[in-house]
Amino acid sequence: MKPSWLVTIVGVAALAWLARGLALPVFLALTFAYLLSPLVAWADALAIRRSVAVGALFTVMIAVLLVGGLLVGPRMLTEASALLERLPTLAIQIDTSLDSAARELVEAAPVFRRVLPEGGGWVHRFVLARPPGDPSDFFEHAGHLFLFAILVPFFAFFLLRDMPQIVTAAMNRLPPEHVETSVAVWRELNGVIGRYIRGVVMDGLVVGALAALGLWAIRVPYPLLLGVFAGIANVVPFVGPLLSAAAAALVVLLTPGQGLAGVVRVLVLFLAIKVLDDTLIQPLTIGRSVHLHPALLLGSVVVGNHALGVLGMIIAVPVATVLQETVRLLLEHRRVLARRHLRSGAGRLDG
Amino acid sequence: MLERRLPRWLAWAIDREQARRAPFLAHSPLFAGLPRRLLGRLGTRFLEKAYDAGEIVFHEGDPGRALFVVVEGTVEITQATPRGEHVVRTLSAGDAFGELALIDESRRSGSARVAEPARLLILYKTDFDALMDGEARIAVVVMRNLSRVIAAYARRNPVVVTEPAPRPEADERP
């Protein structure tokens, strides 16, 4: 390896390490850019300058967010504050149920005494009665959120505006005879990631809307809040739908007058949404963008959770798809190079 | 296209490069017959790369993944023969090569080498397929044009059968 290459690699690695705090905003900006890219491509086809198209798109989006926030925001805030007010009462109800269930379990099988934590009131002890954090923590979190709200659209704007120039510059620096295959790998991955991200977001929107409507129809409290949660949780494969169904079932369980029949209704609703999602919504939104074996898909989610928690579970599927496609295309490229080498050897022998 | 409908004071909003690309592609035999709207959409899928004289675009036998259109300069298509490399075609601005990559990823039947510094537009099969999924008209027009290109090539290079293929029943039995 040439010393200049070594210096470049070390320099890039050092820069990446120093800028590691920017990884999440850049990742979110990329996701955002992928979501908006079809609209920018549509403007490209009309020969509108990218800076004009992206600027107009961001202006429209800010307007839509403001109007949407004004329309749905107050209702969401009301539901969230009502839930927060009821939280201490709910925690006592959950603790009472859990304590009695644990007592019955330990009486039936004393071996569980070693496994279960000592004492009762788990929700109160572990969730609500946590020592209050340093006041500076609050400002740190608020600062992070504010920074994200600025950085993500900022990066997304420049990614969308300058991507063609970045691609052309990168292509002009690649060795000419490797351009076709190397860029083919990138184009394929770009297509897969774009379709997956847009599909997942569309799927989440439809599932969230269906859940909110269904919960409202069967008179479950906080339908909008639970619907939004179902839409967001749907991004996490396997675990997300279970979590949203469990959250809705818990709310029903703790609502006076709903009882076990209410829980059954909620479970049937989420099962119906899941079946509809798997058979109709996902094929239309995510479609054929992911070609992972189900076992590999599950494995990638488990590994993602182990490595990066919830974020890892969300990015597990596209990352596994990208790795699979990259390995496939690189192996193919290696076979081509070997064949070319063999031919040139044969040519020398002939000559 | 939009640039014709916009008032002059809004001309700054037009991307000149993109506006030139659609009429340029319309002159290529492969995209002849496509309406301007679809040519505009097709134009956004092309990538551009500059090549120096003597650089290889692809080698004979490589899997074909993209179609190339010459914007500037000249490109030679060569084939290896026992006597050495033989120039089959010399291409200049507006000519396309590597068309068969849009059908499948079969191996290149020749090598492409840049004879004079060139700028090439590159359309990857992945992008073309994605475009065809949403616009059946593009698929119909381009595939019809492609069939004409292949038919012309087949007429220029007829297959000559020199000896009959052996029949299975003619095999010797013990």
Short mmCIF file of C-alpha atoms in Angstrom, two decimals:
data_model
loop_
_atom_site.label_atom_id
_atom_site.label_comp_id
_atom_site.label_asym_id
_atom_site.label_seq_id
_atom_site.Cartn_x
_atom_site.Cartn_y
_atom_site.Cartn_z
CA MET A 1 0.00 0.00 0.00
CA LYS A 2 1.26 3.49 -0.90
CA PRO A 3 2.18 5.74 2.09
CA SER A 4 -0.20 8.46 0.80
CA TRP A 5 -3.12 5.99 0.96
CA LEU A 6 -2.13 4.98 4.50
CA VAL A 7 -2.01 8.66 5.60
CA THR A 8 -5.41 9.27 3.97
CA ILE A 9 -7.01 6.24 5.67
CA VAL A 10 -5.55 7.17 9.09
CA GLY A 11 -6.66 10.80 8.58
CA VAL A 12 -10.21 9.81 7.63
CA ALA A 13 -10.41 7.38 10.59
CA ALA A 14 -9.19 10.11 12.99
CA LEU A 15 -11.68 12.61 11.58
CA ALA A 16 -14.51 10.06 11.84
CA TRP A 17 -13.57 9.41 15.49
CA LEU A 18 -13.52 13.15 16.30
CA ALA A 19 -16.87 13.69 14.57
CA ARG A 20 -18.55 10.56 16.00
CA GLY A 21 -21.10 12.77 17.80
CA LEU A 22 -22.42 13.76 14.38
CA ALA A 23 -23.15 10.14 13.35
CA LEU A 24 -26.78 10.16 14.51
CA PRO A 25 -27.74 13.56 12.99
CA VAL A 26 -26.04 12.54 9.73
CA PHE A 27 -27.89 9.21 9.75
CA LEU A 28 -31.23 10.96 10.37
CA ALA A 29 -30.42 13.54 7.67
CA LEU A 30 -29.65 10.74 5.21
CA THR A 31 -32.97 9.07 6.05
CA PHE A 32 -34.74 12.40 5.57
CA ALA A 33 -32.91 12.99 2.26
CA TYR A 34 -33.90 9.52 1.00
CA LEU A 35 -37.53 10.26 1.89
CA LEU A 36 -37.55 13.50 -0.08
CA SER A 37 -35.38 12.42 -3.01
CA PRO A 38 -38.30 11.34 -5.33
CA LEU A 39 -39.73 14.86 -5.11
CA VAL A 40 -36.34 16.41 -5.92
CA ALA A 41 -35.93 13.95 -8.83
CA TRP A 42 -39.34 15.08 -10.12
CA ALA A 43 -38.12 18.71 -10.06
CA ASP A 44 -34.88 17.59 -11.78
CA ALA A 45 -36.94 16.12 -14.62
CA LEU A 46 -38.51 19.56 -15.12
CA ALA A 47 -34.98 21.05 -15.25
CA ILE A 48 -35.53 23.14 -12.10
CA ARG A 49 -32.30 23.99 -10.27
CA ARG A 50 -31.77 21.79 -7.26
CA SER A 51 -31.23 24.68 -4.85
CA VAL A 52 -34.59 26.17 -5.91
CA ALA A 53 -36.41 22.82 -5.71
CA VAL A 54 -34.96 21.83 -2.32
CA GLY A 55 -35.55 25.35 -0.91
CA ALA A 56 -39.18 25.30 -2.04
CA LEU A 57 -39.64 21.77 -0.66
CA PHE A 58 -38.32 22.76 2.77
CA THR A 59 -40.54 25.85 2.84
CA VAL A 60 -43.63 23.75 2.04
CA MET A 61 -42.63 21.17 4.66
CA ILE A 62 -42.22 23.78 7.38
CA ALA A 63 -45.66 25.17 6.50
CA VAL A 64 -47.22 21.66 6.58
CA LEU A 65 -45.56 20.89 9.93
CA LEU A 66 -46.85 24.15 11.39
CA VAL A 67 -50.42 23.55 10.18
CA GLY A 68 -50.29 19.86 11.21
CA GLY A 69 -48.90 20.81 14.62
CA LEU A 70 -51.68 23.34 15.11
CA LEU A 71 -54.35 20.81 14.09
CA VAL A 72 -53.16 17.61 15.83
CA GLY A 73 -50.72 19.00 18.43
CA PRO A 74 -53.27 20.26 21.00
CA ARG A 75 -55.14 16.92 20.97
CA MET A 76 -51.87 14.99 21.40
CA LEU A 77 -50.81 17.27 24.27
CA THR A 78 -54.18 16.81 26.00
CA GLU A 79 -53.92 13.01 25.74
CA ALA A 80 -50.29 13.00 26.91
CA SER A 81 -50.96 15.28 29.92
CA ALA A 82 -54.05 13.22 30.88
CA LEU A 83 -51.93 10.07 30.77
CA LEU A 84 -49.17 11.73 32.85
CA GLU A 85 -51.73 12.84 35.46
CA ARG A 86 -53.08 9.30 35.73
CA LEU A 87 -49.60 7.75 35.84
CA PRO A 88 -49.22 7.52 39.68
CA THR A 89 -52.67 5.90 39.99
CA LEU A 90 -51.91 3.58 37.07
CA ALA A 91 -48.55 2.64 38.63
CA ILE A 92 -50.27 1.67 41.92
CA GLN A 93 -52.84 -0.42 39.99
CA ILE A 94 -50.10 -2.17 37.97
CA ASP A 95 -48.02 -2.77 41.12
CA THR A 96 -51.01 -4.28 42.95
CA SER A 97 -51.70 -6.64 40.03
CA LEU A 98 -48.02 -7.54 39.63
CA ASP A 99 -47.54 -8.11 43.39
CA SER A 100 -50.48 -10.50 43.62
CA ALA A 101 -49.38 -12.34 40.43
CA ALA A 102 -45.82 -12.67 41.79
CA ARG A 103 -47.12 -13.96 45.17
CA GLU A 104 -49.19 -16.61 43.40
CA LEU A 105 -46.23 -17.56 41.20
CA VAL A 106 -43.84 -17.91 44.14
CA GLU A 107 -46.39 -19.97 46.09
CA ALA A 108 -46.88 -22.29 43.12
CA ALA A 109 -43.16 -22.55 42.24
CA PRO A 110 -40.78 -21.37 45.03
CA VAL A 111 -37.83 -21.48 42.58
CA PHE A 112 -39.01 -18.10 41.18
CA ARG A 113 -38.21 -16.44 44.54
CA ARG A 114 -34.52 -16.38 43.47
CA VAL A 115 -35.28 -14.90 40.05
CA LEU A 116 -37.76 -12.15 40.98
CA PRO A 117 -36.47 -8.90 42.56
CA GLU A 118 -36.95 -8.51 46.34
CA GLY A 119 -40.01 -6.64 47.62
CA GLY A 120 -43.05 -5.34 45.73
CA GLY A 121 -44.03 -2.07 44.03
CA TRP A 122 -41.66 -2.54 41.13
CA VAL A 123 -43.10 0.12 38.81
CA HIS A 124 -43.03 2.67 41.64
CA ARG A 125 -39.52 1.74 42.72
CA PHE A 126 -37.82 1.25 39.35
CA VAL A 127 -39.69 3.69 37.10
CA LEU A 128 -41.33 6.51 39.06
CA ALA A 129 -39.16 6.76 42.21
CA ARG A 130 -35.83 7.16 40.36
CA PRO A 131 -33.66 9.89 41.92
CA PRO A 132 -34.15 13.18 40.07
CA GLY A 133 -31.32 13.93 37.68
CA ASP A 134 -29.02 16.91 37.85
CA PRO A 135 -30.84 20.05 36.57
CA SER A 136 -28.01 20.46 34.06
CA ASP A 137 -29.09 17.07 32.52
CA PHE A 138 -32.36 18.64 31.44
CA PHE A 139 -30.56 21.50 29.69
CA GLU A 140 -28.13 19.02 28.11
CA HIS A 141 -31.01 16.96 26.66
CA ALA A 142 -32.85 20.09 25.53
CA GLY A 143 -29.63 21.32 23.93
CA HIS A 144 -29.19 18.01 22.09
CA LEU A 145 -32.77 18.13 20.81
CA PHE A 146 -32.36 21.72 19.66
CA LEU A 147 -29.07 20.85 17.93
CA PHE A 148 -30.74 17.87 16.20
CA ALA A 149 -33.67 20.04 15.08
CA ILE A 150 -31.16 22.40 13.44
CA LEU A 151 -28.53 19.91 12.21
CA VAL A 152 -30.79 17.25 10.64
CA PRO A 153 -32.63 19.58 8.20
CA PHE A 154 -29.35 21.47 7.58
CA PHE A 155 -27.46 18.29 6.55
CA ALA A 156 -30.49 16.97 4.63
CA PHE A 157 -30.72 20.25 2.67
CA PHE A 158 -27.10 20.09 1.53
CA LEU A 159 -27.22 16.33 0.85
CA LEU A 160 -30.21 16.81 -1.42
CA ARG A 161 -28.80 19.90 -3.11
CA ASP A 162 -25.23 18.70 -3.69
CA MET A 163 -25.56 14.93 -4.14
CA PRO A 164 -25.09 14.94 -7.97
CA GLN A 165 -21.86 16.97 -7.64
CA ILE A 166 -20.60 14.70 -4.84
CA VAL A 167 -21.31 11.60 -6.97
CA THR A 168 -19.62 13.07 -10.08
CA ALA A 169 -16.55 14.12 -8.05
CA ALA A 170 -16.29 10.64 -6.49
CA MET A 171 -16.69 8.95 -9.90
CA ASN A 172 -14.00 11.12 -11.48
CA ARG A 173 -11.56 9.98 -8.77
CA LEU A 174 -12.25 6.25 -9.25
CA PRO A 175 -9.97 4.20 -11.54
CA PRO A 176 -11.86 4.29 -14.90
CA GLU A 177 -12.00 0.54 -15.50
CA HIS A 178 -13.54 -0.07 -12.04
CA VAL A 179 -16.18 2.64 -12.34
CA GLU A 180 -18.84 0.46 -13.94
CA THR A 181 -18.81 -2.23 -11.25
CA SER A 182 -18.05 0.00 -8.23
CA VAL A 183 -20.77 2.50 -9.04
CA ALA A 184 -23.16 -0.35 -9.91
CA VAL A 185 -22.77 -1.58 -6.30
CA TRP A 186 -23.56 1.90 -5.00
CA ARG A 187 -26.54 2.40 -7.35
CA GLU A 188 -28.01 -0.95 -6.32
CA LEU A 189 -27.57 -0.23 -2.62
CA ASN A 190 -28.87 3.31 -3.09
CA GLY A 191 -32.03 1.87 -4.69
CA VAL A 192 -32.50 -0.75 -1.96
CA ILE A 193 -31.98 1.72 0.92
CA GLY A 194 -34.18 4.39 -0.67
CA ARG A 195 -37.05 2.00 -1.34
CA TYR A 196 -36.72 0.46 2.15
CA ILE A 197 -36.70 3.81 4.01
CA ARG A 198 -39.59 5.26 2.01
CA GLY A 199 -41.49 1.96 2.34
CA VAL A 200 -40.99 1.70 6.10
CA VAL A 201 -42.10 5.29 6.69
CA MET A 202 -45.18 4.84 4.48
CA ASP A 203 -45.95 1.52 6.22
CA GLY A 204 -45.61 3.17 9.65
CA LEU A 205 -47.97 5.99 8.61
CA VAL A 206 -50.64 3.55 7.37
CA VAL A 207 -50.31 1.22 10.40
CA GLY A 208 -50.38 4.20 12.80
CA ALA A 209 -53.49 5.64 11.14
CA LEU A 210 -55.24 2.23 11.16
CA ALA A 211 -54.35 1.67 14.84
CA ALA A 212 -55.57 5.14 15.85
CA LEU A 213 -58.84 4.70 13.93
CA GLY A 214 -59.38 1.15 15.24
CA LEU A 215 -58.67 2.13 18.85
CA TRP A 216 -60.99 5.12 18.55
CA ALA A 217 -63.70 2.84 17.09
CA ILE A 218 -63.48 0.35 19.99
CA ARG A 219 -63.44 3.25 22.50
CA VAL A 220 -59.94 2.79 23.90
CA PRO A 221 -58.64 5.91 25.67
CA TYR A 222 -55.77 7.96 24.09
CA PRO A 223 -56.28 6.56 20.54
CA LEU A 224 -54.17 9.27 18.87
CA LEU A 225 -51.24 8.84 21.24
CA LEU A 226 -51.35 5.02 20.96
CA GLY A 227 -51.74 5.25 17.16
CA VAL A 228 -48.66 7.49 16.87
CA PHE A 229 -46.77 5.04 19.11
CA ALA A 230 -47.92 2.08 16.95
CA GLY A 231 -46.74 3.88 13.79
CA ILE A 232 -43.32 4.70 15.24
CA ALA A 233 -42.86 1.27 16.89
CA ASN A 234 -43.75 -0.41 13.60
CA VAL A 235 -40.30 0.64 12.32
CA VAL A 236 -38.77 -2.02 14.61
CA PRO A 237 -39.37 -5.44 13.00
CA PHE A 238 -41.05 -8.16 15.09
CA VAL A 239 -40.80 -6.29 18.42
CA GLY A 240 -42.57 -3.06 17.40
CA PRO A 241 -46.07 -4.45 16.70
CA LEU A 242 -45.90 -6.52 19.93
CA LEU A 243 -44.95 -3.44 21.95
CA SER A 244 -47.73 -1.29 20.53
CA ALA A 245 -50.34 -4.05 21.10
CA ALA A 246 -49.05 -4.53 24.66
CA ALA A 247 -49.20 -0.77 25.39
CA ALA A 248 -52.80 -0.53 24.14
CA ALA A 249 -53.79 -3.69 26.06
CA LEU A 250 -52.24 -2.26 29.25
CA VAL A 251 -54.16 0.99 28.88
CA VAL A 252 -57.40 -0.99 28.40
CA LEU A 253 -56.63 -3.23 31.38
CA LEU A 254 -56.24 -0.21 33.63
CA THR A 255 -59.31 1.62 32.36
CA PRO A 256 -62.37 1.04 34.54
CA GLY A 257 -65.27 -0.61 32.70
CA GLN A 258 -63.18 -2.12 29.83
CA GLY A 259 -62.17 -5.45 31.42
CA LEU A 260 -60.81 -8.54 29.72
CA ALA A 261 -63.23 -8.20 26.77
CA GLY A 262 -61.60 -4.86 25.98
CA VAL A 263 -58.14 -6.48 25.97
CA VAL A 264 -59.38 -9.19 23.61
CA ARG A 265 -60.82 -6.51 21.28
CA VAL A 266 -57.47 -4.67 21.27
CA LEU A 267 -55.51 -7.87 20.58
CA VAL A 268 -57.88 -8.82 17.73
CA LEU A 269 -57.52 -5.30 16.30
CA PHE A 270 -53.70 -5.42 16.37
CA LEU A 271 -53.69 -8.97 14.96
CA ALA A 272 -55.93 -7.82 12.10
CA ILE A 273 -53.65 -4.82 11.45
CA LYS A 274 -50.58 -7.10 11.48
CA VAL A 275 -52.19 -9.54 9.01
CA LEU A 276 -53.26 -6.62 6.79
CA ASP A 277 -49.76 -5.14 7.06
CA ASP A 278 -48.02 -8.40 6.09
CA THR A 279 -50.35 -9.30 3.25
CA LEU A 280 -51.31 -5.96 1.71
CA ILE A 281 -49.58 -2.85 3.09
CA GLN A 282 -45.96 -4.08 3.17
CA PRO A 283 -46.01 -5.61 -0.33
CA LEU A 284 -47.28 -2.25 -1.62
CA THR A 285 -44.90 -0.04 0.38
CA ILE A 286 -41.68 -1.94 1.09
CA GLY A 287 -42.26 -4.43 -1.73
CA ARG A 288 -39.23 -6.31 -3.02
CA SER A 289 -36.61 -3.94 -1.62
CA VAL A 290 -35.42 -6.45 0.99
CA HIS A 291 -34.33 -9.94 -0.07
CA LEU A 292 -33.27 -11.27 3.34
CA HIS A 293 -34.02 -14.78 4.53
CA PRO A 294 -36.44 -14.56 7.53
CA ALA A 295 -33.84 -16.21 9.82
CA LEU A 296 -31.22 -13.65 8.74
CA LEU A 297 -33.76 -10.87 9.24
CA LEU A 298 -34.51 -11.99 12.82
CA GLY A 299 -30.78 -12.53 13.51
CA SER A 300 -29.94 -9.02 12.27
CA VAL A 301 -32.58 -7.49 14.57
CA VAL A 302 -31.18 -9.40 17.59
CA VAL A 303 -27.59 -8.36 16.75
CA GLY A 304 -28.72 -4.75 16.14
CA ASN A 305 -30.42 -4.65 19.55
CA HIS A 306 -27.31 -6.07 21.22
CA ALA A 307 -25.02 -3.52 19.54
CA LEU A 308 -27.02 -0.27 19.50
CA GLY A 309 -30.32 -0.88 21.30
CA VAL A 310 -33.50 0.44 19.67
CA LEU A 311 -31.55 2.35 16.99
CA GLY A 312 -29.72 -0.91 16.17
CA MET A 313 -33.03 -2.75 15.73
CA ILE A 314 -34.30 0.00 13.40
CA ILE A 315 -31.22 0.03 11.16
CA ALA A 316 -30.59 -3.75 11.37
CA VAL A 317 -32.57 -4.72 8.27
CA PRO A 318 -31.13 -2.12 5.83
CA VAL A 319 -27.61 -2.69 7.18
CA ALA A 320 -27.92 -6.49 6.77
CA THR A 321 -29.33 -6.00 3.24
CA VAL A 322 -26.48 -3.63 2.33
CA LEU A 323 -23.89 -6.11 3.68
CA GLN A 324 -25.48 -9.03 1.81
CA GLU A 325 -25.66 -7.12 -1.49
CA THR A 326 -22.12 -5.72 -1.10
CA VAL A 327 -20.63 -9.16 -0.45
CA ARG A 328 -22.55 -10.63 -3.41
CA LEU A 329 -21.43 -7.91 -5.83
CA LEU A 330 -17.82 -7.86 -4.58
CA LEU A 331 -17.55 -11.64 -4.95
CA GLU A 332 -18.89 -11.30 -8.47
CA HIS A 333 -16.36 -8.53 -9.18
CA ARG A 334 -13.58 -10.74 -7.84
CA ARG A 335 -14.65 -13.55 -10.20
CA VAL A 336 -14.57 -11.07 -13.13
CA LEU A 337 -11.06 -9.89 -12.20
CA ALA A 338 -9.88 -13.51 -11.91
CA ARG A 339 -11.37 -14.29 -15.35
CA ARG A 340 -9.70 -11.18 -16.83
CA HIS A 341 -6.37 -12.21 -15.29
CA LEU A 342 -6.77 -15.73 -16.71
CA ARG A 343 -7.55 -14.32 -20.19
CA SER A 344 -4.53 -12.01 -20.16
CA GLY A 345 -2.37 -14.98 -19.09
CA ALA A 346 -3.78 -17.07 -21.94
CA GLY A 347 -3.15 -14.15 -24.34
CA ARG A 348 0.50 -14.02 -23.33
CA LEU A 349 0.79 -17.78 -23.83
CA ASP A 350 -0.84 -17.48 -27.29
CA GLY A 351 1.41 -14.55 -28.18
CA MET B 1 -40.25 21.52 -20.97
CA LEU B 2 -40.60 24.04 -18.19
CA GLU B 3 -37.89 26.42 -19.44
CA ARG B 4 -40.05 27.33 -22.47
CA ARG B 5 -43.08 28.18 -20.36
CA LEU B 6 -41.33 30.22 -17.68
CA PRO B 7 -41.12 34.03 -18.00
CA ARG B 8 -37.63 35.40 -18.65
CA TRP B 9 -37.24 36.83 -15.15
CA LEU B 10 -37.53 33.26 -13.75
CA ALA B 11 -34.82 31.89 -16.05
CA TRP B 12 -32.36 31.74 -13.11
CA ALA B 13 -34.44 28.84 -11.68
CA ILE B 14 -33.65 26.60 -14.67
CA ASP B 15 -30.87 23.99 -14.51
CA ARG B 16 -29.19 24.54 -17.92
CA GLU B 17 -27.29 21.24 -17.88
CA GLN B 18 -30.45 19.24 -17.18
CA ALA B 19 -32.42 21.28 -19.74
CA ARG B 20 -29.83 20.42 -22.43
CA ARG B 21 -29.78 16.72 -21.53
CA ALA B 22 -33.31 15.82 -22.72
CA PRO B 23 -32.92 17.20 -26.30
CA PHE B 24 -29.46 15.60 -26.46
CA LEU B 25 -30.86 12.18 -25.51
CA ALA B 26 -33.69 12.62 -28.04
CA HIS B 27 -31.06 12.43 -30.83
CA SER B 28 -29.83 9.02 -29.66
CA PRO B 29 -31.46 6.19 -31.71
CA LEU B 30 -32.07 4.30 -28.48
CA PHE B 31 -34.33 7.00 -27.02
CA ALA B 32 -35.93 8.23 -30.25
CA GLY B 33 -39.72 8.50 -29.94
CA LEU B 34 -39.81 9.22 -26.22
CA PRO B 35 -41.87 12.30 -25.30
CA ARG B 36 -40.02 15.25 -23.70
CA ARG B 37 -41.56 14.57 -20.29
CA LEU B 38 -40.12 11.04 -20.22
CA LEU B 39 -36.80 12.19 -21.68
CA GLY B 40 -36.61 14.64 -18.77
CA ARG B 41 -37.21 11.83 -16.27
CA LEU B 42 -34.73 9.57 -18.06
CA GLY B 43 -32.11 12.35 -18.08
CA THR B 44 -32.12 12.55 -14.28
CA ARG B 45 -31.08 8.87 -14.05
CA PHE B 46 -27.81 9.36 -15.96
CA LEU B 47 -24.50 9.91 -14.18
CA GLU B 48 -21.64 11.73 -15.88
CA LYS B 49 -17.93 10.96 -15.90
CA ALA B 50 -14.91 12.50 -17.62
CA TYR B 51 -12.32 10.15 -19.17
CA ASP B 52 -8.79 10.84 -20.43
CA ALA B 53 -7.50 9.49 -23.75
CA GLY B 54 -6.38 5.87 -23.50
CA GLU B 55 -8.51 5.05 -20.45
CA ILE B 56 -10.53 1.84 -20.55
CA VAL B 57 -14.28 2.16 -19.97
CA PHE B 58 -14.81 -1.60 -19.77
CA HIS B 59 -13.04 -4.80 -20.80
CA GLU B 60 -14.30 -7.52 -23.13
CA GLY B 61 -15.87 -10.28 -21.01
CA ASP B 62 -16.82 -8.01 -18.07
CA PRO B 63 -20.45 -8.21 -16.98
CA GLY B 64 -22.37 -5.31 -18.53
CA ARG B 65 -24.11 -3.19 -15.94
CA ALA B 66 -24.60 0.12 -17.71
CA LEU B 67 -25.28 1.89 -20.98
CA PHE B 68 -22.94 4.72 -22.04
CA VAL B 69 -23.72 7.75 -24.20
CA VAL B 70 -20.86 9.86 -25.58
CA VAL B 71 -21.34 13.58 -24.80
CA GLU B 72 -17.89 14.72 -26.00
CA GLY B 73 -14.80 13.03 -27.42
CA THR B 74 -14.43 9.66 -29.13
CA VAL B 75 -14.54 6.10 -27.89
CA GLU B 76 -13.31 2.98 -29.71
CA ILE B 77 -14.95 -0.41 -29.36
CA THR B 78 -12.32 -3.11 -29.82
CA GLN B 79 -12.31 -6.89 -29.94
CA ALA B 80 -9.40 -9.18 -29.18
CA THR B 81 -8.32 -11.42 -32.08
CA PRO B 82 -5.41 -13.86 -32.32
CA ARG B 83 -3.58 -11.15 -34.28
CA GLY B 84 -4.19 -8.48 -31.63
CA GLU B 85 -6.80 -5.87 -30.86
CA HIS B 86 -9.17 -4.94 -33.69
CA VAL B 87 -11.21 -1.67 -33.69
CA VAL B 88 -14.83 -2.55 -34.47
CA ARG B 89 -16.47 0.89 -34.15
CA THR B 90 -15.46 4.45 -33.41
CA LEU B 91 -18.09 6.45 -31.57
CA SER B 92 -18.52 10.20 -31.19
CA ALA B 93 -20.95 12.65 -29.52
CA GLY B 94 -24.51 11.32 -29.40
CA ASP B 95 -23.56 7.66 -29.94
CA ALA B 96 -24.49 5.05 -27.35
CA PHE B 97 -22.70 1.81 -26.52
CA GLY B 98 -23.16 -1.08 -24.11
CA GLU B 99 -26.90 -1.13 -24.85
CA LEU B 100 -27.32 -4.84 -24.15
CA ALA B 101 -26.58 -4.18 -20.45
CA LEU B 102 -30.10 -2.76 -20.22
CA ILE B 103 -31.49 -6.22 -21.04
CA ASP B 104 -29.30 -8.42 -18.86
CA GLU B 105 -25.87 -8.44 -17.26
CA SER B 106 -24.33 -10.59 -19.97
CA ARG B 107 -20.62 -10.22 -20.69
CA ARG B 108 -19.31 -7.41 -22.87
CA SER B 109 -18.62 -8.57 -26.41
CA GLY B 110 -15.84 -5.99 -26.83
CA SER B 111 -13.71 -3.52 -24.89
CA ALA B 112 -14.33 0.25 -24.87
CA ARG B 113 -11.31 2.55 -24.88
CA VAL B 114 -11.34 6.35 -24.93
CA ALA B 115 -9.53 7.60 -28.04
CA GLU B 116 -9.89 11.34 -27.35
CA PRO B 117 -10.70 12.93 -23.94
CA ALA B 118 -14.38 12.24 -23.43
CA ARG B 119 -17.38 12.95 -21.23
CA LEU B 120 -19.79 10.02 -20.97
CA LEU B 121 -23.30 9.73 -19.61
CA ILE B 122 -23.83 6.45 -17.76
CA LEU B 123 -27.22 4.78 -17.21
CA TYR B 124 -27.15 1.81 -14.84
CA LYS B 125 -29.50 -1.11 -15.39
CA THR B 126 -30.74 -0.79 -11.78
CA ASP B 127 -31.84 2.81 -12.42
CA PHE B 128 -33.34 1.97 -15.81
CA ASP B 129 -35.31 -0.94 -14.29
CA ALA B 130 -36.61 1.33 -11.51
CA LEU B 131 -37.72 3.87 -14.10
CA MET B 132 -39.42 1.20 -16.24
CA ASP B 133 -41.36 -0.04 -13.18
CA GLY B 134 -43.06 3.33 -12.94
CA GLU B 135 -43.25 4.19 -16.67
CA ALA B 136 -44.21 1.32 -18.97
CA ARG B 137 -43.99 3.65 -22.01
CA ILE B 138 -40.23 4.05 -21.51
CA ALA B 139 -39.88 0.26 -21.48
CA VAL B 140 -41.89 -0.15 -24.68
CA VAL B 141 -40.11 2.58 -26.65
CA VAL B 142 -36.56 1.77 -25.52
CA MET B 143 -37.00 -1.99 -25.96
CA ARG B 144 -38.42 -1.44 -29.49
CA ASN B 145 -35.43 0.76 -30.37
CA LEU B 146 -33.10 -1.77 -28.81
CA SER B 147 -34.65 -4.56 -30.90
CA ARG B 148 -33.91 -2.47 -34.03
CA VAL B 149 -30.28 -2.03 -32.93
CA ILE B 150 -29.92 -5.79 -32.36
CA ALA B 151 -31.65 -6.60 -35.69
CA ALA B 152 -29.28 -4.25 -37.54
CA TYR B 153 -26.32 -5.86 -35.80
CA ALA B 154 -27.58 -9.37 -36.68
CA ARG B 155 -27.99 -8.37 -40.36
CA ARG B 156 -24.47 -6.97 -40.44
CA ASN B 157 -23.04 -10.08 -38.78
CA PRO B 158 -24.99 -13.12 -40.10
CA VAL B 159 -24.32 -16.42 -38.37
CA VAL B 160 -22.55 -18.82 -40.75
CA VAL B 161 -22.99 -22.49 -39.94
CA THR B 162 -19.87 -24.30 -41.08
CA GLU B 163 -20.72 -27.85 -40.01
CA PRO B 164 -23.90 -29.53 -38.73
CA ALA B 165 -24.30 -30.08 -35.01
CA PRO B 166 -23.95 -33.77 -34.02
CA ARG B 167 -27.28 -35.54 -33.49
CA PRO B 168 -27.78 -37.57 -30.32
CA GLU B 169 -29.06 -40.62 -32.25
CA ALA B 170 -25.90 -40.62 -34.34
CA ASP B 171 -23.83 -41.47 -31.25
CA GLU B 172 -22.12 -44.85 -31.35
CA ARG B 173 -23.73 -47.40 -29.05
CA PRO B 174 -21.76 -50.26 -27.45
#
